[in-house]
Amino acid sequence: MIEPAESTYQVWYCKQCDQACKIHPPTVKPSCRCATPLPGLRPTTVTQMHTPQPKRLQALTDEEGRLRALARKGRRVRVTFEAEVAEAWISSSGSSGRRVQFIVTTPDGRRHVVDSGLPGLHIEAASDGEQE
């Protein structure tokens, strides 16, 4: 069951139009439109009840549930995909030395840059039955 929350405000009402001319804490704009409001001497304490709207539940597919379970900061995962090498070159930068970099194309036509110098990255050939 969702418990209703409450907010308490102090409201000064204008003597001319009977609208709120000052609210503390200032969470909403006062409704008084008088050029020179005449606030009362003492504020009125107003308590407003808020019933939070329940969050809509959304059914997850098995795959989405599995991925959400993996999506925790610090969790070690292995990401693999198969692609065809579109381009490859050797780059040399000062501190990291020489390394091979690839641009690969996945079966859906997207291109990705793969830097072989990344820690934990392992590139291997696809099995003989899958190569053209």
PDB file of C-alpha atoms in Angstrom:
ATOM      1  CA  MET A   1       0.000   0.000   0.000  1.00  0.00           C
ATOM      2  CA  ILE A   2       1.260   3.466  -0.850  1.00  0.00           C
ATOM      3  CA  GLU A   3       1.400   5.812   2.128  1.00  0.00           C
ATOM      4  CA  PRO A   4       0.197   9.365   1.443  1.00  0.00           C
ATOM      5  CA  ALA A   5       2.774  12.086   2.030  1.00  0.00           C
ATOM      6  CA  GLU A   6       1.979  15.496   3.415  1.00  0.00           C
ATOM      7  CA  SER A   7       3.432  18.971   2.989  1.00  0.00           C
ATOM      8  CA  THR A   8       2.932  21.787   5.456  1.00  0.00           C
ATOM      9  CA  TYR A   9       3.082  25.435   4.406  1.00  0.00           C
ATOM     10  CA  GLN A  10       2.579  28.764   6.090  1.00  0.00           C
ATOM     11  CA  VAL A  11       0.321  30.976   3.988  1.00  0.00           C
ATOM     12  CA  TRP A  12      -0.378  34.687   4.399  1.00  0.00           C
ATOM     13  CA  TYR A  13      -3.708  35.681   2.808  1.00  0.00           C
ATOM     14  CA  CYS A  14      -4.293  39.109   1.274  1.00  0.00           C
ATOM     15  CA  LYS A  15      -6.929  41.235   3.098  1.00  0.00           C
ATOM     16  CA  GLN A  16      -8.158  42.714  -0.218  1.00  0.00           C
ATOM     17  CA  CYS A  17      -8.744  39.641  -2.404  1.00  0.00           C
ATOM     18  CA  ASP A  18      -8.560  36.710   0.087  1.00  0.00           C
ATOM     19  CA  GLN A  19      -5.904  35.001  -2.072  1.00  0.00           C
ATOM     20  CA  ALA A  20      -2.506  33.736  -0.915  1.00  0.00           C
ATOM     21  CA  CYS A  21       0.010  36.578  -1.179  1.00  0.00           C
ATOM     22  CA  LYS A  22       2.986  34.892   0.552  1.00  0.00           C
ATOM     23  CA  ILE A  23       3.849  31.205   0.970  1.00  0.00           C
ATOM     24  CA  HIS A  24       6.664  29.760   3.072  1.00  0.00           C
ATOM     25  CA  PRO A  25       8.535  27.669   1.961  1.00  0.00           C
ATOM     26  CA  PRO A  26       8.119  29.210  -1.503  1.00  0.00           C
ATOM     27  CA  THR A  27       7.117  26.109  -3.482  1.00  0.00           C
ATOM     28  CA  VAL A  28       4.329  27.633  -5.601  1.00  0.00           C
ATOM     29  CA  LYS A  29       3.628  31.127  -6.905  1.00  0.00           C
ATOM     30  CA  PRO A  30       1.131  33.106  -4.776  1.00  0.00           C
ATOM     31  CA  SER A  31      -2.287  33.603  -6.372  1.00  0.00           C
ATOM     32  CA  CYS A  32      -2.799  37.237  -5.234  1.00  0.00           C
ATOM     33  CA  ARG A  33      -2.695  39.696  -8.156  1.00  0.00           C
ATOM     34  CA  CYS A  34      -3.131  42.901  -6.157  1.00  0.00           C
ATOM     35  CA  ALA A  35      -0.711  45.765  -6.924  1.00  0.00           C
ATOM     36  CA  THR A  36       0.001  46.224  -3.195  1.00  0.00           C
ATOM     37  CA  PRO A  37      -1.091  43.126  -1.281  1.00  0.00           C
ATOM     38  CA  LEU A  38      -2.150  43.519   2.357  1.00  0.00           C
ATOM     39  CA  PRO A  39      -0.968  40.332   4.098  1.00  0.00           C
ATOM     40  CA  GLY A  40      -2.498  39.291   7.389  1.00  0.00           C
ATOM     41  CA  LEU A  41      -0.458  39.597  10.566  1.00  0.00           C
ATOM     42  CA  ARG A  42      -0.274  35.871  11.201  1.00  0.00           C
ATOM     43  CA  PRO A  43       0.164  33.036   8.710  1.00  0.00           C
ATOM     44  CA  THR A  44      -2.269  30.182   8.322  1.00  0.00           C
ATOM     45  CA  THR A  45      -0.751  26.702   8.485  1.00  0.00           C
ATOM     46  CA  VAL A  46      -1.928  24.600   5.549  1.00  0.00           C
ATOM     47  CA  THR A  47      -1.265  20.862   5.339  1.00  0.00           C
ATOM     48  CA  GLN A  48      -1.644  19.309   1.909  1.00  0.00           C
ATOM     49  CA  MET A  49      -1.878  15.548   1.442  1.00  0.00           C
ATOM     50  CA  HIS A  50      -0.146  14.023  -1.589  1.00  0.00           C
ATOM     51  CA  THR A  51      -0.856  10.499  -2.733  1.00  0.00           C
ATOM     52  CA  PRO A  52       2.033   9.461  -4.951  1.00  0.00           C
ATOM     53  CA  GLN A  53       1.017   7.862  -8.212  1.00  0.00           C
ATOM     54  CA  PRO A  54       2.035   4.210  -8.356  1.00  0.00           C
ATOM     55  CA  LYS A  55       4.649   3.454 -10.968  1.00  0.00           C
ATOM     56  CA  ARG A  56       3.322   1.544 -13.911  1.00  0.00           C
ATOM     57  CA  LEU A  57       4.683  -1.955 -14.092  1.00  0.00           C
ATOM     58  CA  GLN A  58       6.109  -2.970 -17.416  1.00  0.00           C
ATOM     59  CA  ALA A  59       6.574  -6.554 -18.477  1.00  0.00           C
ATOM     60  CA  LEU A  60      10.148  -7.453 -19.354  1.00  0.00           C
ATOM     61  CA  THR A  61      11.285  -9.964 -21.886  1.00  0.00           C
ATOM     62  CA  ASP A  62      13.620 -12.665 -20.600  1.00  0.00           C
ATOM     63  CA  GLU A  63      16.538 -11.046 -22.455  1.00  0.00           C
ATOM     64  CA  GLU A  64      15.833  -7.584 -21.031  1.00  0.00           C
ATOM     65  CA  GLY A  65      15.581  -9.014 -17.529  1.00  0.00           C
ATOM     66  CA  ARG A  66      18.915 -10.804 -17.970  1.00  0.00           C
ATOM     67  CA  LEU A  67      20.607  -7.623 -19.245  1.00  0.00           C
ATOM     68  CA  ARG A  68      19.182  -5.518 -16.391  1.00  0.00           C
ATOM     69  CA  ALA A  69      20.560  -8.044 -13.917  1.00  0.00           C
ATOM     70  CA  LEU A  70      24.003  -7.611 -15.509  1.00  0.00           C
ATOM     71  CA  ALA A  71      23.786  -3.803 -15.510  1.00  0.00           C
ATOM     72  CA  ARG A  72      25.443  -3.211 -12.163  1.00  0.00           C
ATOM     73  CA  LYS A  73      28.402  -0.879 -11.766  1.00  0.00           C
ATOM     74  CA  GLY A  74      31.610  -2.846 -11.285  1.00  0.00           C
ATOM     75  CA  ARG A  75      30.170  -6.118 -12.638  1.00  0.00           C
ATOM     76  CA  ARG A  76      32.550  -7.957 -14.976  1.00  0.00           C
ATOM     77  CA  VAL A  77      31.001  -8.931 -18.313  1.00  0.00           C
ATOM     78  CA  ARG A  78      32.228 -10.311 -21.616  1.00  0.00           C
ATOM     79  CA  VAL A  79      30.927  -8.645 -24.771  1.00  0.00           C
ATOM     80  CA  THR A  80      31.363 -10.543 -28.024  1.00  0.00           C
ATOM     81  CA  PHE A  81      30.185 -10.014 -31.558  1.00  0.00           C
ATOM     82  CA  GLU A  82      31.196 -11.261 -34.954  1.00  0.00           C
ATOM     83  CA  ALA A  83      32.122  -8.884 -37.738  1.00  0.00           C
ATOM     84  CA  GLU A  84      34.019  -8.703 -41.000  1.00  0.00           C
ATOM     85  CA  VAL A  85      37.246  -6.695 -41.171  1.00  0.00           C
ATOM     86  CA  ALA A  86      36.690  -3.674 -43.414  1.00  0.00           C
ATOM     87  CA  GLU A  87      40.014  -1.936 -42.759  1.00  0.00           C
ATOM     88  CA  ALA A  88      43.085  -2.535 -40.613  1.00  0.00           C
ATOM     89  CA  TRP A  89      46.167  -0.467 -39.895  1.00  0.00           C
ATOM     90  CA  ILE A  90      49.075  -0.205 -37.479  1.00  0.00           C
ATOM     91  CA  SER A  91      49.169   2.893 -35.348  1.00  0.00           C
ATOM     92  CA  SER A  92      52.088   4.078 -33.300  1.00  0.00           C
ATOM     93  CA  SER A  93      51.687   6.497 -30.482  1.00  0.00           C
ATOM     94  CA  GLY A  94      54.402   7.548 -28.069  1.00  0.00           C
ATOM     95  CA  SER A  95      53.638   5.792 -24.797  1.00  0.00           C
ATOM     96  CA  SER A  96      51.431   2.929 -25.992  1.00  0.00           C
ATOM     97  CA  GLY A  97      53.772   1.696 -28.728  1.00  0.00           C
ATOM     98  CA  ARG A  98      52.593   0.086 -31.952  1.00  0.00           C
ATOM     99  CA  ARG A  99      49.258  -1.678 -32.157  1.00  0.00           C
ATOM    100  CA  VAL A 100      46.853  -2.921 -34.786  1.00  0.00           C
ATOM    101  CA  GLN A 101      43.494  -1.194 -35.132  1.00  0.00           C
ATOM    102  CA  PHE A 102      40.495  -2.406 -37.100  1.00  0.00           C
ATOM    103  CA  ILE A 103      37.302  -1.078 -38.589  1.00  0.00           C
ATOM    104  CA  VAL A 104      34.827  -3.941 -38.695  1.00  0.00           C
ATOM    105  CA  THR A 105      31.370  -4.290 -40.221  1.00  0.00           C
ATOM    106  CA  THR A 106      28.703  -6.273 -38.371  1.00  0.00           C
ATOM    107  CA  PRO A 107      26.030  -8.290 -40.246  1.00  0.00           C
ATOM    108  CA  ASP A 108      23.508  -5.453 -39.754  1.00  0.00           C
ATOM    109  CA  GLY A 109      25.823  -3.089 -41.703  1.00  0.00           C
ATOM    110  CA  ARG A 110      27.122  -1.029 -38.774  1.00  0.00           C
ATOM    111  CA  ARG A 111      30.805  -0.174 -38.621  1.00  0.00           C
ATOM    112  CA  HIS A 112      32.821  -0.205 -35.389  1.00  0.00           C
ATOM    113  CA  VAL A 113      36.373   0.817 -34.538  1.00  0.00           C
ATOM    114  CA  VAL A 114      38.251  -1.852 -32.572  1.00  0.00           C
ATOM    115  CA  ASP A 115      41.462  -0.838 -30.812  1.00  0.00           C
ATOM    116  CA  SER A 116      43.592  -3.916 -30.083  1.00  0.00           C
ATOM    117  CA  GLY A 117      45.413  -2.037 -27.324  1.00  0.00           C
ATOM    118  CA  LEU A 118      42.414  -1.989 -25.017  1.00  0.00           C
ATOM    119  CA  PRO A 119      42.955  -4.078 -21.887  1.00  0.00           C
ATOM    120  CA  GLY A 120      40.898  -7.257 -21.794  1.00  0.00           C
ATOM    121  CA  LEU A 121      40.180  -7.239 -25.539  1.00  0.00           C
ATOM    122  CA  HIS A 122      40.719 -10.530 -27.362  1.00  0.00           C
ATOM    123  CA  ILE A 123      40.330 -10.793 -31.149  1.00  0.00           C
ATOM    124  CA  GLU A 124      40.202 -14.182 -32.829  1.00  0.00           C
ATOM    125  CA  ALA A 125      39.251 -15.586 -36.225  1.00  0.00           C
ATOM    126  CA  ALA A 126      35.763 -16.977 -36.717  1.00  0.00           C
ATOM    127  CA  SER A 127      35.534 -20.750 -37.222  1.00  0.00           C
ATOM    128  CA  ASP A 128      36.338 -22.094 -40.706  1.00  0.00           C
ATOM    129  CA  GLY A 129      32.701 -22.943 -41.468  1.00  0.00           C
ATOM    130  CA  GLU A 130      31.655 -19.301 -41.012  1.00  0.00           C
ATOM    131  CA  GLN A 131      34.314 -17.631 -43.169  1.00  0.00           C
ATOM    132  CA  GLU A 132      33.699 -17.007 -46.851  1.00  0.00           C
TER     133      GLU A 132
END
